[in-house]
């Protein structure tokens, strides 16, 4: 028996509107949540139009050969950055005329595996045995409006398609549970001389990988209590004061990281010659969502763990991309530089209590963030709906000349070009922050 997808009604209207606007081929992503019992689809997002296509008369693909798998995969990576914990790209869709129905299935399969590979490429956490590996390939006929929904196991390249049910439901995520936490980080990452040929991004990711394992092993207290992994997350919620069946319930989480070594284990010291080191200090505002169909504690904790790991990793990656795209001649040889680590911005989805997020540099305006949401998520966001969760602080960079000379330049990829789509340099604006502020520093020090 195939999987069942419960779909927000607004998704059906969105797909219908897209098919009515154009008879040409339209590709896009499906965003939602997977669970052992059932899967959910909250958003459908069309693939952004390339700049050269937007300047031409064709606003979308005219034939299958023009579908760019790498462009769709790069879009999926950008969308993944803008999702809180618990949400992910659960599938892809194509809208086309019925004459292309047979060829579309092969294209959908290729898109699905390319997207999954792109999204998984820079994960700092591992897939668990209980993770659902089925992803959806959806074809909507622009003439008959008929929907064909199939799934593929993205962990099995030789898998065959399986049928799946597509069921609409109103206010699908209205009563989902929200988990929130603020976690303090103080990460020291040495830059060994033996790894000087690696770029700064790779060295940083190596250090973040060790920190990510600490988060995986941490203890999570939900509303001040340690809960059993297999316990029902909603147990006791209905009897609590102020329970509202149609509203999102917020659960406060505290993260307790374990010591690197226990007192009974033997400790050994390692001496390394380093050309510098990186310090990451500050506090992360993290958020995750979980469905209300008898969710387990372990599922909710896993969603929040992955958001904690993703948000710090994504900030570092965005910073490196920004430095590469906007690098000034001669700046590379500067002994000391100052940059800004992007802060997190949240906004709500129309018709849902679930929040999306983005990352804002200090020199970006609210208007630019709105344009980015429109480009990447196809969501028109009002300025009053944007909430900056953290305060921006400067980033100090200092490296030895040997490390600078050995660092290999990185090529500009389609993902970076997509990130800069319709982006303009703005002026710094002052934003009043009602939420607890964050102080973040990203420092490189030489010996």
mmCIF file of N, CA, C and O in Angstrom, residues 130-212:
data_model
loop_
_atom_site.group_PDB
_atom_site.id
_atom_site.type_symbol
_atom_site.label_atom_id
_atom_site.label_comp_id
_atom_site.label_asym_id
_atom_site.label_seq_id
_atom_site.Cartn_x
_atom_site.Cartn_y
_atom_site.Cartn_z
ATOM 1 N N UNK A 130 14.763 5.423 11.448
ATOM 2 C CA UNK A 130 13.332 5.713 11.464
ATOM 3 C C UNK A 130 12.951 6.851 10.521
ATOM 4 O O UNK A 130 11.768 7.166 10.388
ATOM 5 N N UNK A 131 13.929 7.480 9.885
ATOM 6 C CA UNK A 131 13.619 8.532 8.919
ATOM 7 C C UNK A 131 12.930 7.937 7.698
ATOM 8 O O UNK A 131 13.339 6.890 7.181
ATOM 9 N N UNK A 132 11.899 8.611 7.228
ATOM 10 C CA UNK A 132 11.192 8.188 6.021
ATOM 11 C C UNK A 132 11.997 8.623 4.803
ATOM 12 O O UNK A 132 12.322 9.802 4.655
ATOM 13 N N UNK A 133 12.328 7.684 3.933
ATOM 14 C CA UNK A 133 13.158 7.991 2.763
ATOM 15 C C UNK A 133 12.345 8.115 1.475
ATOM 16 O O UNK A 133 12.905 8.381 0.415
ATOM 17 N N UNK A 134 11.035 7.920 1.552
ATOM 18 C CA UNK A 134 10.189 8.085 0.369
ATOM 19 C C UNK A 134 9.953 9.567 0.098
ATOM 20 O O UNK A 134 9.663 10.338 1.018
ATOM 21 N N UNK A 135 10.073 9.962 -1.171
ATOM 22 C CA UNK A 135 9.803 11.331 -1.581
ATOM 23 C C UNK A 135 8.813 11.308 -2.747
ATOM 24 O O UNK A 135 8.768 10.360 -3.530
ATOM 25 N N UNK A 136 8.056 12.383 -2.874
ATOM 26 C CA UNK A 136 6.947 12.414 -3.811
ATOM 27 C C UNK A 136 7.306 13.054 -5.152
ATOM 28 O O UNK A 136 8.019 14.058 -5.207
ATOM 29 N N UNK A 137 6.801 12.458 -6.218
ATOM 30 C CA UNK A 137 6.901 13.020 -7.570
ATOM 31 C C UNK A 137 5.474 13.262 -8.056
ATOM 32 O O UNK A 137 4.709 12.319 -8.260
ATOM 33 N N UNK A 138 5.117 14.526 -8.235
ATOM 34 C CA UNK A 138 3.739 14.896 -8.550
ATOM 35 C C UNK A 138 3.649 15.485 -9.954
ATOM 36 O O UNK A 138 4.422 16.375 -10.321
ATOM 37 N N UNK A 139 2.700 14.985 -10.739
ATOM 38 C CA UNK A 139 2.446 15.539 -12.069
ATOM 39 C C UNK A 139 1.017 16.060 -12.130
ATOM 40 O O UNK A 139 0.061 15.341 -11.835
ATOM 41 N N UNK A 140 0.883 17.342 -12.483
ATOM 42 C CA UNK A 140 -0.430 17.961 -12.646
ATOM 43 C C UNK A 140 -0.636 18.285 -14.115
ATOM 44 O O UNK A 140 0.168 19.003 -14.724
ATOM 45 N N UNK A 141 -1.698 17.746 -14.689
ATOM 46 C CA UNK A 141 -2.023 18.016 -16.087
ATOM 47 C C UNK A 141 -2.684 19.390 -16.184
ATOM 48 O O UNK A 141 -3.701 19.641 -15.524
ATOM 49 N N UNK A 142 -2.108 20.270 -16.977
ATOM 50 C CA UNK A 142 -2.625 21.636 -17.086
ATOM 51 C C UNK A 142 -3.953 21.696 -17.833
ATOM 52 O O UNK A 142 -4.679 22.688 -17.730
ATOM 53 N N UNK A 143 -4.287 20.638 -18.561
ATOM 54 C CA UNK A 143 -5.539 20.621 -19.328
ATOM 55 C C UNK A 143 -6.681 19.987 -18.540
ATOM 56 O O UNK A 143 -7.745 20.579 -18.371
ATOM 57 N N UNK A 144 -6.448 18.773 -18.041
ATOM 58 C CA UNK A 144 -7.506 18.042 -17.331
ATOM 59 C C UNK A 144 -7.510 18.298 -15.828
ATOM 60 O O UNK A 144 -8.457 17.920 -15.143
ATOM 61 N N UNK A 145 -6.430 18.911 -15.303
ATOM 62 C CA UNK A 145 -6.247 19.170 -13.864
ATOM 63 C C UNK A 145 -6.094 17.878 -13.057
ATOM 64 O O UNK A 145 -6.165 17.890 -11.824
ATOM 65 N N UNK A 146 -5.871 16.769 -13.740
ATOM 66 C CA UNK A 146 -5.689 15.495 -13.060
ATOM 67 C C UNK A 146 -4.316 15.441 -12.403
ATOM 68 O O UNK A 146 -3.320 15.878 -12.976
ATOM 69 N N UNK A 147 -4.266 14.877 -11.190
ATOM 70 C CA UNK A 147 -3.021 14.771 -10.438
ATOM 71 C C UNK A 147 -2.581 13.313 -10.365
ATOM 72 O O UNK A 147 -3.374 12.432 -10.020
ATOM 73 N N UNK A 148 -1.320 13.070 -10.704
ATOM 74 C CA UNK A 148 -0.720 11.745 -10.571
ATOM 75 C C UNK A 148 0.389 11.838 -9.533
ATOM 76 O O UNK A 148 1.365 12.565 -9.709
ATOM 77 N N UNK A 149 0.229 11.105 -8.443
ATOM 78 C CA UNK A 149 1.163 11.185 -7.314
ATOM 79 C C UNK A 149 1.846 9.838 -7.114
ATOM 80 O O UNK A 149 1.180 8.820 -6.919
ATOM 81 N N UNK A 150 3.179 9.848 -7.164
ATOM 82 C CA UNK A 150 3.968 8.639 -6.946
ATOM 83 C C UNK A 150 5.126 8.944 -5.999
ATOM 84 O O UNK A 150 5.517 10.096 -5.847
ATOM 85 N N UNK A 151 5.666 7.895 -5.390
ATOM 86 C CA UNK A 151 6.807 8.078 -4.487
ATOM 87 C C UNK A 151 7.976 7.209 -4.922
ATOM 88 O O UNK A 151 7.797 6.158 -5.551
ATOM 89 N N UNK A 152 9.182 7.679 -4.566
ATOM 90 C CA UNK A 152 10.417 6.934 -4.803
ATOM 91 C C UNK A 152 11.230 6.923 -3.511
ATOM 92 O O UNK A 152 11.235 7.909 -2.764
ATOM 93 N N UNK A 153 11.914 5.825 -3.278
ATOM 94 C CA UNK A 153 12.827 5.729 -2.142
ATOM 95 C C UNK A 153 14.160 6.339 -2.561
ATOM 96 O O UNK A 153 14.923 5.734 -3.318
ATOM 97 N N UNK A 154 14.458 7.542 -2.066
ATOM 98 C CA UNK A 154 15.651 8.259 -2.518
ATOM 99 C C UNK A 154 16.939 7.647 -1.976
ATOM 100 O O UNK A 154 18.035 8.043 -2.394
ATOM 101 N N UNK A 155 16.831 6.696 -1.055
ATOM 102 C CA UNK A 155 18.014 5.987 -0.575
ATOM 103 C C UNK A 155 18.329 4.760 -1.425
ATOM 104 O O UNK A 155 19.342 4.097 -1.212
ATOM 105 N N UNK A 156 17.460 4.479 -2.396
ATOM 106 C CA UNK A 156 17.641 3.316 -3.272
ATOM 107 C C UNK A 156 17.590 3.771 -4.731
ATOM 108 O O UNK A 156 16.502 3.973 -5.288
ATOM 109 N N UNK A 157 18.747 3.944 -5.380
ATOM 110 C CA UNK A 157 18.773 4.424 -6.772
ATOM 111 C C UNK A 157 18.062 3.499 -7.753
ATOM 112 O O UNK A 157 17.683 3.932 -8.847
ATOM 113 N N UNK A 158 17.871 2.236 -7.385
ATOM 114 C CA UNK A 158 17.238 1.277 -8.285
ATOM 115 C C UNK A 158 15.749 1.085 -7.994
ATOM 116 O O UNK A 158 15.121 0.193 -8.564
ATOM 117 N N UNK A 159 15.196 1.909 -7.129
ATOM 118 C CA UNK A 159 13.806 1.715 -6.718
ATOM 119 C C UNK A 159 12.839 2.010 -7.864
ATOM 120 O O UNK A 159 13.168 2.712 -8.821
ATOM 121 N N UNK A 160 11.652 1.469 -7.755
ATOM 122 C CA UNK A 160 10.588 1.733 -8.724
ATOM 123 C C UNK A 160 9.530 2.619 -8.078
ATOM 124 O O UNK A 160 9.459 2.737 -6.853
ATOM 125 N N UNK A 161 8.708 3.230 -8.902
ATOM 126 C CA UNK A 161 7.681 4.145 -8.402
ATOM 127 C C UNK A 161 6.567 3.384 -7.691
ATOM 128 O O UNK A 161 6.208 2.270 -8.071
ATOM 129 N N UNK A 162 6.035 4.017 -6.634
ATOM 130 C CA UNK A 162 4.896 3.465 -5.904
ATOM 131 C C UNK A 162 3.762 4.485 -5.912
ATOM 132 O O UNK A 162 4.007 5.689 -5.813
ATOM 133 N N UNK A 163 2.523 4.029 -6.021
ATOM 134 C CA UNK A 163 1.395 4.972 -5.997
ATOM 135 C C UNK A 163 1.228 5.590 -4.612
ATOM 136 O O UNK A 163 1.588 4.987 -3.595
ATOM 137 N N UNK A 164 0.695 6.791 -4.562
ATOM 138 C CA UNK A 164 0.469 7.480 -3.290
ATOM 139 C C UNK A 164 -0.847 8.238 -3.346
ATOM 140 O O UNK A 164 -1.296 8.653 -4.418
ATOM 141 N N UNK A 165 -1.465 8.406 -2.180
ATOM 142 C CA UNK A 165 -2.727 9.144 -2.081
ATOM 143 C C UNK A 165 -2.453 10.615 -1.811
ATOM 144 O O UNK A 165 -1.545 10.965 -1.052
ATOM 145 N N UNK A 166 -3.260 11.473 -2.408
ATOM 146 C CA UNK A 166 -3.143 12.931 -2.281
ATOM 147 C C UNK A 166 -4.477 13.435 -1.743
ATOM 148 O O UNK A 166 -5.477 13.461 -2.447
ATOM 149 N N UNK A 167 -4.508 13.828 -0.450
ATOM 150 C CA UNK A 167 -5.763 14.202 0.199
ATOM 151 C C UNK A 167 -5.670 15.622 0.755
ATOM 152 O O UNK A 167 -4.761 15.935 1.526
ATOM 153 N N UNK A 168 -6.630 16.466 0.371
ATOM 154 C CA UNK A 168 -6.635 17.847 0.855
ATOM 155 C C UNK A 168 -7.286 17.935 2.237
ATOM 156 O O UNK A 168 -8.220 17.197 2.553
ATOM 157 N N UNK A 169 -6.768 18.863 3.037
ATOM 158 C CA UNK A 169 -7.307 19.081 4.378
ATOM 159 C C UNK A 169 -7.164 20.554 4.730
ATOM 160 O O UNK A 169 -6.093 21.142 4.557
ATOM 161 N N UNK A 170 -8.221 21.139 5.232
ATOM 162 C CA UNK A 170 -8.199 22.553 5.597
ATOM 163 C C UNK A 170 -7.505 22.746 6.946
ATOM 164 O O UNK A 170 -7.629 21.915 7.851
ATOM 165 N N UNK A 171 -6.754 23.855 7.083
ATOM 166 C CA UNK A 171 -6.052 24.196 8.334
ATOM 167 C C UNK A 171 -5.217 23.015 8.822
ATOM 168 O O UNK A 171 -5.258 22.636 9.996
ATOM 169 N N UNK A 172 -4.445 22.450 7.927
ATOM 170 C CA UNK A 172 -3.693 21.226 8.214
ATOM 171 C C UNK A 172 -2.746 21.377 9.399
ATOM 172 O O UNK A 172 -2.667 20.509 10.263
ATOM 173 N N UNK A 173 -2.016 22.493 9.449
ATOM 174 C CA UNK A 173 -0.992 22.660 10.487
ATOM 175 C C UNK A 173 -1.416 23.613 11.600
ATOM 176 O O UNK A 173 -0.581 24.037 12.402
ATOM 177 N N UNK A 174 -2.706 23.944 11.652
ATOM 178 C CA UNK A 174 -3.177 24.954 12.606
ATOM 179 C C UNK A 174 -2.921 24.560 14.056
ATOM 180 O O UNK A 174 -2.685 25.415 14.907
ATOM 181 N N UNK A 175 -2.954 23.271 14.357
ATOM 182 C CA UNK A 175 -2.789 22.830 15.746
ATOM 183 C C UNK A 175 -1.499 22.038 15.954
ATOM 184 O O UNK A 175 -1.401 21.236 16.880
ATOM 185 N N UNK A 176 -0.516 22.248 15.082
ATOM 186 C CA UNK A 176 0.771 21.589 15.281
ATOM 187 C C UNK A 176 1.471 22.145 16.517
ATOM 188 O O UNK A 176 1.189 23.261 16.966
ATOM 189 N N UNK A 177 2.388 21.372 17.051
ATOM 190 C CA UNK A 177 3.134 21.804 18.224
ATOM 191 C C UNK A 177 4.433 22.482 17.803
ATOM 192 O O UNK A 177 5.078 22.070 16.836
ATOM 193 N N UNK A 178 4.800 23.517 18.538
ATOM 194 C CA UNK A 178 6.027 24.263 18.270
ATOM 195 C C UNK A 178 6.991 24.085 19.435
ATOM 196 O O UNK A 178 6.599 24.197 20.598
ATOM 197 N N UNK A 179 8.247 23.792 19.120
ATOM 198 C CA UNK A 179 9.292 23.681 20.135
ATOM 199 C C UNK A 179 10.294 24.803 19.919
ATOM 200 O O UNK A 179 10.741 25.043 18.794
ATOM 201 N N UNK A 180 10.654 25.497 20.988
ATOM 202 C CA UNK A 180 11.571 26.623 20.887
ATOM 203 C C UNK A 180 12.656 26.511 21.944
ATOM 204 O O UNK A 180 12.418 26.010 23.043
ATOM 205 N N UNK A 181 13.840 26.986 21.589
ATOM 206 C CA UNK A 181 14.923 27.037 22.567
ATOM 207 C C UNK A 181 15.947 28.073 22.131
ATOM 208 O O UNK A 181 16.023 28.438 20.954
ATOM 209 N N UNK A 182 16.697 28.565 23.088
ATOM 210 C CA UNK A 182 17.855 29.412 22.820
ATOM 211 C C UNK A 182 19.063 28.688 23.383
ATOM 212 O O UNK A 182 19.112 28.381 24.573
ATOM 213 N N UNK A 183 20.014 28.382 22.526
ATOM 214 C CA UNK A 183 21.175 27.603 22.948
ATOM 215 C C UNK A 183 22.438 28.443 22.810
ATOM 216 O O UNK A 183 22.672 29.084 21.784
ATOM 217 N N UNK A 184 23.223 28.479 23.871
ATOM 218 C CA UNK A 184 24.491 29.203 23.858
ATOM 219 C C UNK A 184 25.578 28.324 23.252
ATOM 220 O O UNK A 184 25.648 27.124 23.534
ATOM 221 N N UNK A 185 26.401 28.924 22.409
ATOM 222 C CA UNK A 185 27.492 28.177 21.788
ATOM 223 C C UNK A 185 28.813 28.890 22.048
ATOM 224 O O UNK A 185 28.875 30.116 22.112
ATOM 225 N N UNK A 186 29.844 28.106 22.223
ATOM 226 C CA UNK A 186 31.213 28.609 22.367
ATOM 227 C C UNK A 186 32.120 27.542 21.763
ATOM 228 O O UNK A 186 32.559 26.620 22.439
ATOM 229 N N UNK A 187 32.353 27.663 20.474
ATOM 230 C CA UNK A 187 33.038 26.617 19.711
ATOM 231 C C UNK A 187 34.430 27.091 19.322
ATOM 232 O O UNK A 187 34.590 28.157 18.718
ATOM 233 N N UNK A 188 35.421 26.301 19.663
ATOM 234 C CA UNK A 188 36.812 26.596 19.311
ATOM 235 C C UNK A 188 37.249 25.618 18.223
ATOM 236 O O UNK A 188 37.206 24.400 18.415
ATOM 237 N N UNK A 189 37.648 26.149 17.071
ATOM 238 C CA UNK A 189 38.046 25.317 15.938
ATOM 239 C C UNK A 189 39.479 25.664 15.544
ATOM 240 O O UNK A 189 39.728 26.719 14.954
ATOM 241 N N UNK A 190 40.456 24.814 15.870
ATOM 242 C CA UNK A 190 41.836 25.080 15.445
ATOM 243 C C UNK A 190 41.999 24.857 13.949
ATOM 244 O O UNK A 190 41.279 24.058 13.345
ATOM 245 N N UNK A 191 42.926 25.567 13.344
ATOM 246 C CA UNK A 191 43.234 25.415 11.921
ATOM 247 C C UNK A 191 44.634 24.820 11.796
ATOM 248 O O UNK A 191 45.626 25.551 11.737
ATOM 249 N N UNK A 192 44.755 23.491 11.770
ATOM 250 C CA UNK A 192 46.066 22.843 11.721
ATOM 251 C C UNK A 192 46.839 23.229 10.467
ATOM 252 O O UNK A 192 46.264 23.408 9.390
ATOM 253 N N UNK A 193 48.147 23.346 10.610
ATOM 254 C CA UNK A 193 48.999 23.688 9.468
ATOM 255 C C UNK A 193 48.932 22.614 8.393
ATOM 256 O O UNK A 193 49.091 22.895 7.205
ATOM 257 N N UNK A 194 48.677 21.367 8.805
ATOM 258 C CA UNK A 194 48.613 20.265 7.837
ATOM 259 C C UNK A 194 47.384 20.357 6.948
ATOM 260 O O UNK A 194 47.318 19.717 5.904
ATOM 261 N N UNK A 195 46.377 21.153 7.369
ATOM 262 C CA UNK A 195 45.150 21.307 6.584
ATOM 263 C C UNK A 195 45.046 22.700 5.983
ATOM 264 O O UNK A 195 43.965 23.165 5.644
ATOM 265 N N UNK A 196 46.179 23.367 5.840
ATOM 266 C CA UNK A 196 46.166 24.733 5.318
ATOM 267 C C UNK A 196 45.692 24.794 3.870
ATOM 268 O O UNK A 196 45.246 25.835 3.400
ATOM 269 N N UNK A 197 45.790 23.656 3.152
ATOM 270 C CA UNK A 197 45.335 23.642 1.760
ATOM 271 C C UNK A 197 43.810 23.650 1.667
ATOM 272 O O UNK A 197 43.254 23.927 0.610
ATOM 273 N N UNK A 198 43.119 23.330 2.783
ATOM 274 C CA UNK A 198 41.662 23.370 2.795
ATOM 275 C C UNK A 198 41.189 24.813 2.923
ATOM 276 O O UNK A 198 41.810 25.625 3.609
ATOM 277 N N UNK A 199 40.075 25.142 2.277
ATOM 278 C CA UNK A 199 39.567 26.499 2.436
ATOM 279 C C UNK A 199 38.932 26.663 3.813
ATOM 280 O O UNK A 199 38.697 25.700 4.536
ATOM 281 N N UNK A 200 38.673 27.912 4.175
ATOM 282 C CA UNK A 200 38.150 28.198 5.509
ATOM 283 C C UNK A 200 36.805 27.528 5.747
ATOM 284 O O UNK A 200 36.507 27.083 6.854
ATOM 285 N N UNK A 201 35.988 27.449 4.701
ATOM 286 C CA UNK A 201 34.675 26.832 4.856
ATOM 287 C C UNK A 201 34.801 25.360 5.238
ATOM 288 O O UNK A 201 34.094 24.869 6.120
ATOM 289 N N UNK A 202 35.724 24.654 4.587
ATOM 290 C CA UNK A 202 35.888 23.231 4.880
ATOM 291 C C UNK A 202 36.429 23.022 6.289
ATOM 292 O O UNK A 202 35.981 22.126 7.010
ATOM 293 N N UNK A 203 37.388 23.851 6.701
ATOM 294 C CA UNK A 203 37.912 23.746 8.061
ATOM 295 C C UNK A 203 36.826 24.036 9.094
ATOM 296 O O UNK A 203 36.749 23.384 10.137
ATOM 297 N N UNK A 204 35.991 25.024 8.794
ATOM 298 C CA UNK A 204 34.908 25.362 9.712
ATOM 299 C C UNK A 204 33.912 24.218 9.821
ATOM 300 O O UNK A 204 33.456 23.870 10.915
ATOM 301 N N UNK A 205 33.569 23.611 8.691
ATOM 302 C CA UNK A 205 32.620 22.498 8.704
ATOM 303 C C UNK A 205 33.162 21.312 9.493
ATOM 304 O O UNK A 205 32.411 20.614 10.182
ATOM 305 N N UNK A 206 34.472 21.076 9.394
ATOM 306 C CA UNK A 206 35.064 19.985 10.174
ATOM 307 C C UNK A 206 34.878 20.223 11.669
ATOM 308 O O UNK A 206 34.550 19.312 12.429
ATOM 309 N N UNK A 207 35.086 21.480 12.085
ATOM 310 C CA UNK A 207 34.901 21.811 13.493
ATOM 311 C C UNK A 207 33.445 21.750 13.912
ATOM 312 O O UNK A 207 33.119 21.276 15.008
ATOM 313 N N UNK A 208 32.553 22.208 13.042
ATOM 314 C CA UNK A 208 31.129 22.163 13.360
ATOM 315 C C UNK A 208 30.615 20.730 13.436
ATOM 316 O O UNK A 208 29.656 20.445 14.158
ATOM 317 N N UNK A 209 31.251 19.836 12.693
ATOM 318 C CA UNK A 209 30.848 18.433 12.743
ATOM 319 C C UNK A 209 31.029 17.843 14.131
ATOM 320 O O UNK A 209 30.194 17.067 14.609
ATOM 321 N N UNK A 210 32.121 18.214 14.799
ATOM 322 C CA UNK A 210 32.356 17.729 16.167
ATOM 323 C C UNK A 210 31.337 18.326 17.134
ATOM 324 O O UNK A 210 30.852 17.647 18.044
ATOM 325 N N UNK A 211 31.011 19.608 16.933
ATOM 326 C CA UNK A 211 30.004 20.250 17.782
ATOM 327 C C UNK A 211 28.621 19.635 17.542
ATOM 328 O O UNK A 211 27.841 19.446 18.479
ATOM 329 N N UNK A 212 28.318 19.311 16.285
ATOM 330 C CA UNK A 212 27.021 18.710 15.956
ATOM 331 C C UNK A 212 26.820 17.395 16.694
ATOM 332 O O UNK A 212 25.703 17.068 17.118
#
